[in-house]
PDB file of C-alpha atoms in Angstrom:
ATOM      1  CA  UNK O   1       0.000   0.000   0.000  1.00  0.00           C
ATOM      2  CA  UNK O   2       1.365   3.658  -1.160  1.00  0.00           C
ATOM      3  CA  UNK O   3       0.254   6.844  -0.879  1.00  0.00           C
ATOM      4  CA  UNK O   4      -0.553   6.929  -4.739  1.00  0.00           C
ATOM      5  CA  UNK O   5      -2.127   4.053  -4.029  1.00  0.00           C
ATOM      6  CA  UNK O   6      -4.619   5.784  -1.300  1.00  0.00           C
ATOM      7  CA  UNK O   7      -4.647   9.139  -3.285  1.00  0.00           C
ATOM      8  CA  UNK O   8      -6.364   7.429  -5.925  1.00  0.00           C
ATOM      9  CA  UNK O   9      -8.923   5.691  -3.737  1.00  0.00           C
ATOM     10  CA  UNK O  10     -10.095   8.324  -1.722  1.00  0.00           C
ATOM     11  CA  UNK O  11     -10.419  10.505  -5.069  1.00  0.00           C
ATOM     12  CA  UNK O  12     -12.656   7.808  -6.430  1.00  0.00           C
ATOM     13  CA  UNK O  13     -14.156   7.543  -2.958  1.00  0.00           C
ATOM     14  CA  UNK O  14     -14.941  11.468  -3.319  1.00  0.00           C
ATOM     15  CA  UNK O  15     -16.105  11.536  -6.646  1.00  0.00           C
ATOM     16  CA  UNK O  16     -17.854   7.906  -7.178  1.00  0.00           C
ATOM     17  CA  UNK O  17     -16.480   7.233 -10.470  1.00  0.00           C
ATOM     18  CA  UNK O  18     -12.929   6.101 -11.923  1.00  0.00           C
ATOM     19  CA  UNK O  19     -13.780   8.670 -15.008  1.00  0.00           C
ATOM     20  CA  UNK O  20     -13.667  11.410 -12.559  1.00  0.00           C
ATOM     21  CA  UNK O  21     -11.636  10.548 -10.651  1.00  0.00           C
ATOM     22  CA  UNK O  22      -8.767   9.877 -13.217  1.00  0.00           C
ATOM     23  CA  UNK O  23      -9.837  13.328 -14.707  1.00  0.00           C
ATOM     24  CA  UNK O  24      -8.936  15.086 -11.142  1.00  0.00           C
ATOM     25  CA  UNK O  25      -5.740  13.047 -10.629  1.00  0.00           C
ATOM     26  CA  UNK O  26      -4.521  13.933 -14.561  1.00  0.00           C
ATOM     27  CA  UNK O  27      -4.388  10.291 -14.821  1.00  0.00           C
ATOM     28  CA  UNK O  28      -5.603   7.615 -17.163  1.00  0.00           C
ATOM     29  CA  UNK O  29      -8.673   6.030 -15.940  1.00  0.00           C
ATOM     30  CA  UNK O  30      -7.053   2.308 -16.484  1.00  0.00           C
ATOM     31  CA  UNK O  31      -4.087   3.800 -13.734  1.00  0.00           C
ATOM     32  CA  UNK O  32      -6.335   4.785 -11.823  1.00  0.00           C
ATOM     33  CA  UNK O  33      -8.461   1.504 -11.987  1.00  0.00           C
ATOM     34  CA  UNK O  34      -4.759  -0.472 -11.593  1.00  0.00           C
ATOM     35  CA  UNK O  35      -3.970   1.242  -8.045  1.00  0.00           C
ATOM     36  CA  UNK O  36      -7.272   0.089  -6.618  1.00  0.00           C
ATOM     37  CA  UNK O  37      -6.927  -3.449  -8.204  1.00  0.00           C
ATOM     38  CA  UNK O  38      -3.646  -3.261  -6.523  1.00  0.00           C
ATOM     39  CA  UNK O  39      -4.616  -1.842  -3.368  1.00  0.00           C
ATOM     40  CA  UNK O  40      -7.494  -4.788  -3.209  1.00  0.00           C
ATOM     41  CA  UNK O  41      -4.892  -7.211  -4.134  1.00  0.00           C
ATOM     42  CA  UNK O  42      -2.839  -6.254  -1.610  1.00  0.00           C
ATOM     43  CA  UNK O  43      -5.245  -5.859   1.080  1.00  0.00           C
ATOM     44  CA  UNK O  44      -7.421  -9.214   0.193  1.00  0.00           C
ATOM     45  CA  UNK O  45     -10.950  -6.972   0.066  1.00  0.00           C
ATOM     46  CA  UNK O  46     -12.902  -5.537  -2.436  1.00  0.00           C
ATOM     47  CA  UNK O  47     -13.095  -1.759  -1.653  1.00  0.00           C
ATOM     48  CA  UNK O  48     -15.369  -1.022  -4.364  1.00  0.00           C
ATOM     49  CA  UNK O  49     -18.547  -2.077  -6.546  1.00  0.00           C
ATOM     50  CA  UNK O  50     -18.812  -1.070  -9.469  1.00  0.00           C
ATOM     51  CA  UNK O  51     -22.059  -0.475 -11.424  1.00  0.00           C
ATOM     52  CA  UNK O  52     -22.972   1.488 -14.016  1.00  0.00           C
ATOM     53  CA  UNK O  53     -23.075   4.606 -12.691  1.00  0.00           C
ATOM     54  CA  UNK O  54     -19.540   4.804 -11.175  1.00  0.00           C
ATOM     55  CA  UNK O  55     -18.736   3.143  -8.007  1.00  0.00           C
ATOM     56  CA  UNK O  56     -19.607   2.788  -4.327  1.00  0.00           C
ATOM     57  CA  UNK O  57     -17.836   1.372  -1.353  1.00  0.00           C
ATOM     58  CA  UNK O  58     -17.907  -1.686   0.270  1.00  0.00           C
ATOM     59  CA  UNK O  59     -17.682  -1.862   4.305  1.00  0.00           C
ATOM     60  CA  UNK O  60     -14.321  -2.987   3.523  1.00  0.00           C
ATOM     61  CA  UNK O  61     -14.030   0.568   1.220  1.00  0.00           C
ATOM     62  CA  UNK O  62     -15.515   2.747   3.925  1.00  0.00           C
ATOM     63  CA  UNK O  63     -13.235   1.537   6.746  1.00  0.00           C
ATOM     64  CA  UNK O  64      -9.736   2.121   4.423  1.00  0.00           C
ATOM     65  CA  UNK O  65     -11.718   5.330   3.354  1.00  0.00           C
ATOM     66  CA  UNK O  66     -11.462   6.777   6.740  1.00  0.00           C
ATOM     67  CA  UNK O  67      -8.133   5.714   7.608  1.00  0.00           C
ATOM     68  CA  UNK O  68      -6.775   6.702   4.326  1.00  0.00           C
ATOM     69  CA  UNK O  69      -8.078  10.058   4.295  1.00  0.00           C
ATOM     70  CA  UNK O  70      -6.223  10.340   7.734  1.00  0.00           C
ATOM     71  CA  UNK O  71      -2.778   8.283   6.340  1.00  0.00           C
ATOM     72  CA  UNK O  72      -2.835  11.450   3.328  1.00  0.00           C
ATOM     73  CA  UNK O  73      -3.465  14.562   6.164  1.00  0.00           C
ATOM     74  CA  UNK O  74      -0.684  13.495   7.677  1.00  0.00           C
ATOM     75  CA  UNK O  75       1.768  12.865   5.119  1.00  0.00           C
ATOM     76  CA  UNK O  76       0.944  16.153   3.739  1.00  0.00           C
ATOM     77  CA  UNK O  77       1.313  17.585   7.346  1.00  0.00           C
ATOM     78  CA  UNK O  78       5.059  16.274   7.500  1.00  0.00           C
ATOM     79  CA  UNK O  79       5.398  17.361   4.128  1.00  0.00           C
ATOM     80  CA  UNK O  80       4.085  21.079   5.046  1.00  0.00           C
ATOM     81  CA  UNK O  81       6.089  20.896   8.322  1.00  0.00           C
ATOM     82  CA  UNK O  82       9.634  19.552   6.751  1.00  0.00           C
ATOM     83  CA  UNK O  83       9.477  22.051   4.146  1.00  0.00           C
ATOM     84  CA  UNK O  84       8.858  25.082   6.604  1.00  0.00           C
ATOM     85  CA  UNK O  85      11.803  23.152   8.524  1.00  0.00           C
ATOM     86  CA  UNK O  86      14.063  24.679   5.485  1.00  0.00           C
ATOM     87  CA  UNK O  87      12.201  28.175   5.653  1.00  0.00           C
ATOM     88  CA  UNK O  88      13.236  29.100   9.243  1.00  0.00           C
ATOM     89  CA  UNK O  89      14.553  31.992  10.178  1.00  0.00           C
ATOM     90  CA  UNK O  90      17.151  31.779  12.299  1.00  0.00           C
ATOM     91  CA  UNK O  91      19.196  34.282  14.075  1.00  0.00           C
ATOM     92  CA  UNK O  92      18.733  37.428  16.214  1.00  0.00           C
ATOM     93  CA  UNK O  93      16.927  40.831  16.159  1.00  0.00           C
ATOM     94  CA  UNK O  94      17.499  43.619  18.449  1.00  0.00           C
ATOM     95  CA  UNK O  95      14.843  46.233  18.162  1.00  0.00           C
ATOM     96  CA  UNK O  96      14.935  49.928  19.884  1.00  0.00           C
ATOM     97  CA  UNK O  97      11.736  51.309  21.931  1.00  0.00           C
ATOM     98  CA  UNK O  98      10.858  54.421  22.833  1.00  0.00           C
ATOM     99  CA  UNK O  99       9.734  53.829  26.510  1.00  0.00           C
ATOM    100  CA  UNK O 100       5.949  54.825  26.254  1.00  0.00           C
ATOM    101  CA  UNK O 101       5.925  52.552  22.977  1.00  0.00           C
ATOM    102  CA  UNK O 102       8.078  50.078  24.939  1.00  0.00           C
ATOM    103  CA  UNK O 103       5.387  49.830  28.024  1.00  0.00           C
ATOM    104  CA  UNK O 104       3.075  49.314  25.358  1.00  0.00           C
ATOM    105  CA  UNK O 105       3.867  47.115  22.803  1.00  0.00           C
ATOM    106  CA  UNK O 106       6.657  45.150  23.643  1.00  0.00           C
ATOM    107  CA  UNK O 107       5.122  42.084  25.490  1.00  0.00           C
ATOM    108  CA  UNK O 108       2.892  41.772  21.922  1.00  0.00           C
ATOM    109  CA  UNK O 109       5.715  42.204  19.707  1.00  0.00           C
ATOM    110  CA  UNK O 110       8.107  39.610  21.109  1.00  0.00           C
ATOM    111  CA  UNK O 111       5.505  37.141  21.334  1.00  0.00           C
ATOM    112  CA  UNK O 112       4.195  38.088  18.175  1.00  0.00           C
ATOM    113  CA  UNK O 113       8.153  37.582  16.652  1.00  0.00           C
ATOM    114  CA  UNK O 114       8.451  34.382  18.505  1.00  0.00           C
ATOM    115  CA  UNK O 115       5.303  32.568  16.934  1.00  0.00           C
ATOM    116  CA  UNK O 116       6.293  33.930  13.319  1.00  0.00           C
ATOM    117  CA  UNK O 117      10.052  32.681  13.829  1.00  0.00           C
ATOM    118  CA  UNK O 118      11.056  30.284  16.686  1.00  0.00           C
ATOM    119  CA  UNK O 119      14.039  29.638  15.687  1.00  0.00           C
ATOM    120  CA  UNK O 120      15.241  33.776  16.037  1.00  0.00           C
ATOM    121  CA  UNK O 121      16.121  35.557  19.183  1.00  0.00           C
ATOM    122  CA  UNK O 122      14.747  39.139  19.739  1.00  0.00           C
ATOM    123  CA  UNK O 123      16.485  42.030  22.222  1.00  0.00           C
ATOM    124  CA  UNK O 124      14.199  44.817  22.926  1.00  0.00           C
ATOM    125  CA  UNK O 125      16.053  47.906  23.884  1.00  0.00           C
ATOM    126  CA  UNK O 126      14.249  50.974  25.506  1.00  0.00           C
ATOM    127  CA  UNK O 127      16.157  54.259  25.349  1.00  0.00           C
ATOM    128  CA  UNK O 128      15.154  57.784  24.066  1.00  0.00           C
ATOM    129  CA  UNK O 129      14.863  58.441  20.427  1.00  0.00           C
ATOM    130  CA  UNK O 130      17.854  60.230  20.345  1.00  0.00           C
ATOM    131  CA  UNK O 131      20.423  56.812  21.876  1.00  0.00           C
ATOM    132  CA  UNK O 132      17.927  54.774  19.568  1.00  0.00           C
ATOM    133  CA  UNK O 133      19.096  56.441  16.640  1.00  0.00           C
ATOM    134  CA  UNK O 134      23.150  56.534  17.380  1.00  0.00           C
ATOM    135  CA  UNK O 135      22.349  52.758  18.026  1.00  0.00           C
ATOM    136  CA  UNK O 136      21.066  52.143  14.630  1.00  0.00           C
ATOM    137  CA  UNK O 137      23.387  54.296  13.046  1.00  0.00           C
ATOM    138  CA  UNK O 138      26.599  52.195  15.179  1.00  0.00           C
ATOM    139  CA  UNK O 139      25.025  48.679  14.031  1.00  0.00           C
ATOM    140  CA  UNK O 140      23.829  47.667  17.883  1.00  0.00           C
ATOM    141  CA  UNK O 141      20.333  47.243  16.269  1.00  0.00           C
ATOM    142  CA  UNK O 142      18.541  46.107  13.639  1.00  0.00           C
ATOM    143  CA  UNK O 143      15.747  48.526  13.991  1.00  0.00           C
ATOM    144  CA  UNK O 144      13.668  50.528  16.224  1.00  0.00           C
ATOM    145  CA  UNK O 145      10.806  53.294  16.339  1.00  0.00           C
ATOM    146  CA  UNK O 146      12.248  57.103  16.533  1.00  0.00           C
ATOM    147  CA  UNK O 147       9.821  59.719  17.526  1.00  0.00           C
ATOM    148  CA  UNK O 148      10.715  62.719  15.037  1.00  0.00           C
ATOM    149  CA  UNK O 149      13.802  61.187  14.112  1.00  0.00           C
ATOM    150  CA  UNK O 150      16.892  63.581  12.093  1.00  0.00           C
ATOM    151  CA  UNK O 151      17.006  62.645   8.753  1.00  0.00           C
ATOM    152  CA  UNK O 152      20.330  61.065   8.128  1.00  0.00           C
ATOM    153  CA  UNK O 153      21.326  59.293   4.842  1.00  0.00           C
ATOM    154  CA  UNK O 154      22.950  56.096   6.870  1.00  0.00           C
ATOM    155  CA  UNK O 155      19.343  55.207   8.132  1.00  0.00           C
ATOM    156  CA  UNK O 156      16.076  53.910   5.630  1.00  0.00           C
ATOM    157  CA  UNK O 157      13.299  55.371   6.902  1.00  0.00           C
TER     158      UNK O 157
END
């Protein structure tokens, strides 16, 4: 048993016909009729009767049905999860706060940070606009919120 294997039997499941079912998978319908011979083979039961009007399952069907659907959610779930494994950000961000915006938002923002990216550090640093700004300007921080800041061309605003 595969998961091309269950792919194709819960999509003919869904849809109640090998015709549709091959259609939806951009497969030939006699591939998609060869995984469930294979997967009825392989399992000793007949999953399906066929009639003239497509298909519906046996007990046999319904009880793979269920576990199948489950079987694909999680493959796709490790799938999803491995490939976000790849995507992390990793590293550290120190951000500068104003201390009235500090007070504020600070408990938010780190948890906010650490949800989006656990695998980062954040520093929050709370100083006057003014230290903020020689901060950035020195490379001690990444970024940080400046209340009427001077322009400067060393700094993106």
């Amino acid at each position: 048993m595969d998961l091309r294997q269950l792919e194709s039997f819960v999509t003919v499941a869904n849809l109640g016909g090998m015709s549709r079912a091959a259609v939806h998978l951009q497969m030939a319908q006699p591939s998609v009729s060869r995984q469930i011979a294979l997967l009825e083979k392989e399992l000793g039961q007949r999953l399906l009767e066929r009639h003239g009007r497509g298909v519906q399952l046996t007990e046999a069907g319904r009880v793979l049905a269920g576990h199948a659907r489950q079987m694909l959610e999680q493959s796709r779930r490790a799938r999803d999860e491995l490939q976000d494994l790849g995507a992390r950000v990793a590293g550290r961000c120190v951000v500068g706060l104003p201390p009235r915006l500090a007070l504020a938002h600070a408990p938010a923002l780190v948890m906010a940070f650490r949800e989006r990216f656990p695998g980062a550090a954040i520093t929050v640093l709370e100083a006057l606009s003014v230290s903020l700004r020689e901060s950035l300007i020195a490379g001690h921080m990444d970024l940080a919120l400046l209340f009427d800041p001077a322009p400067t061309p060393l700094l993106r605003y």
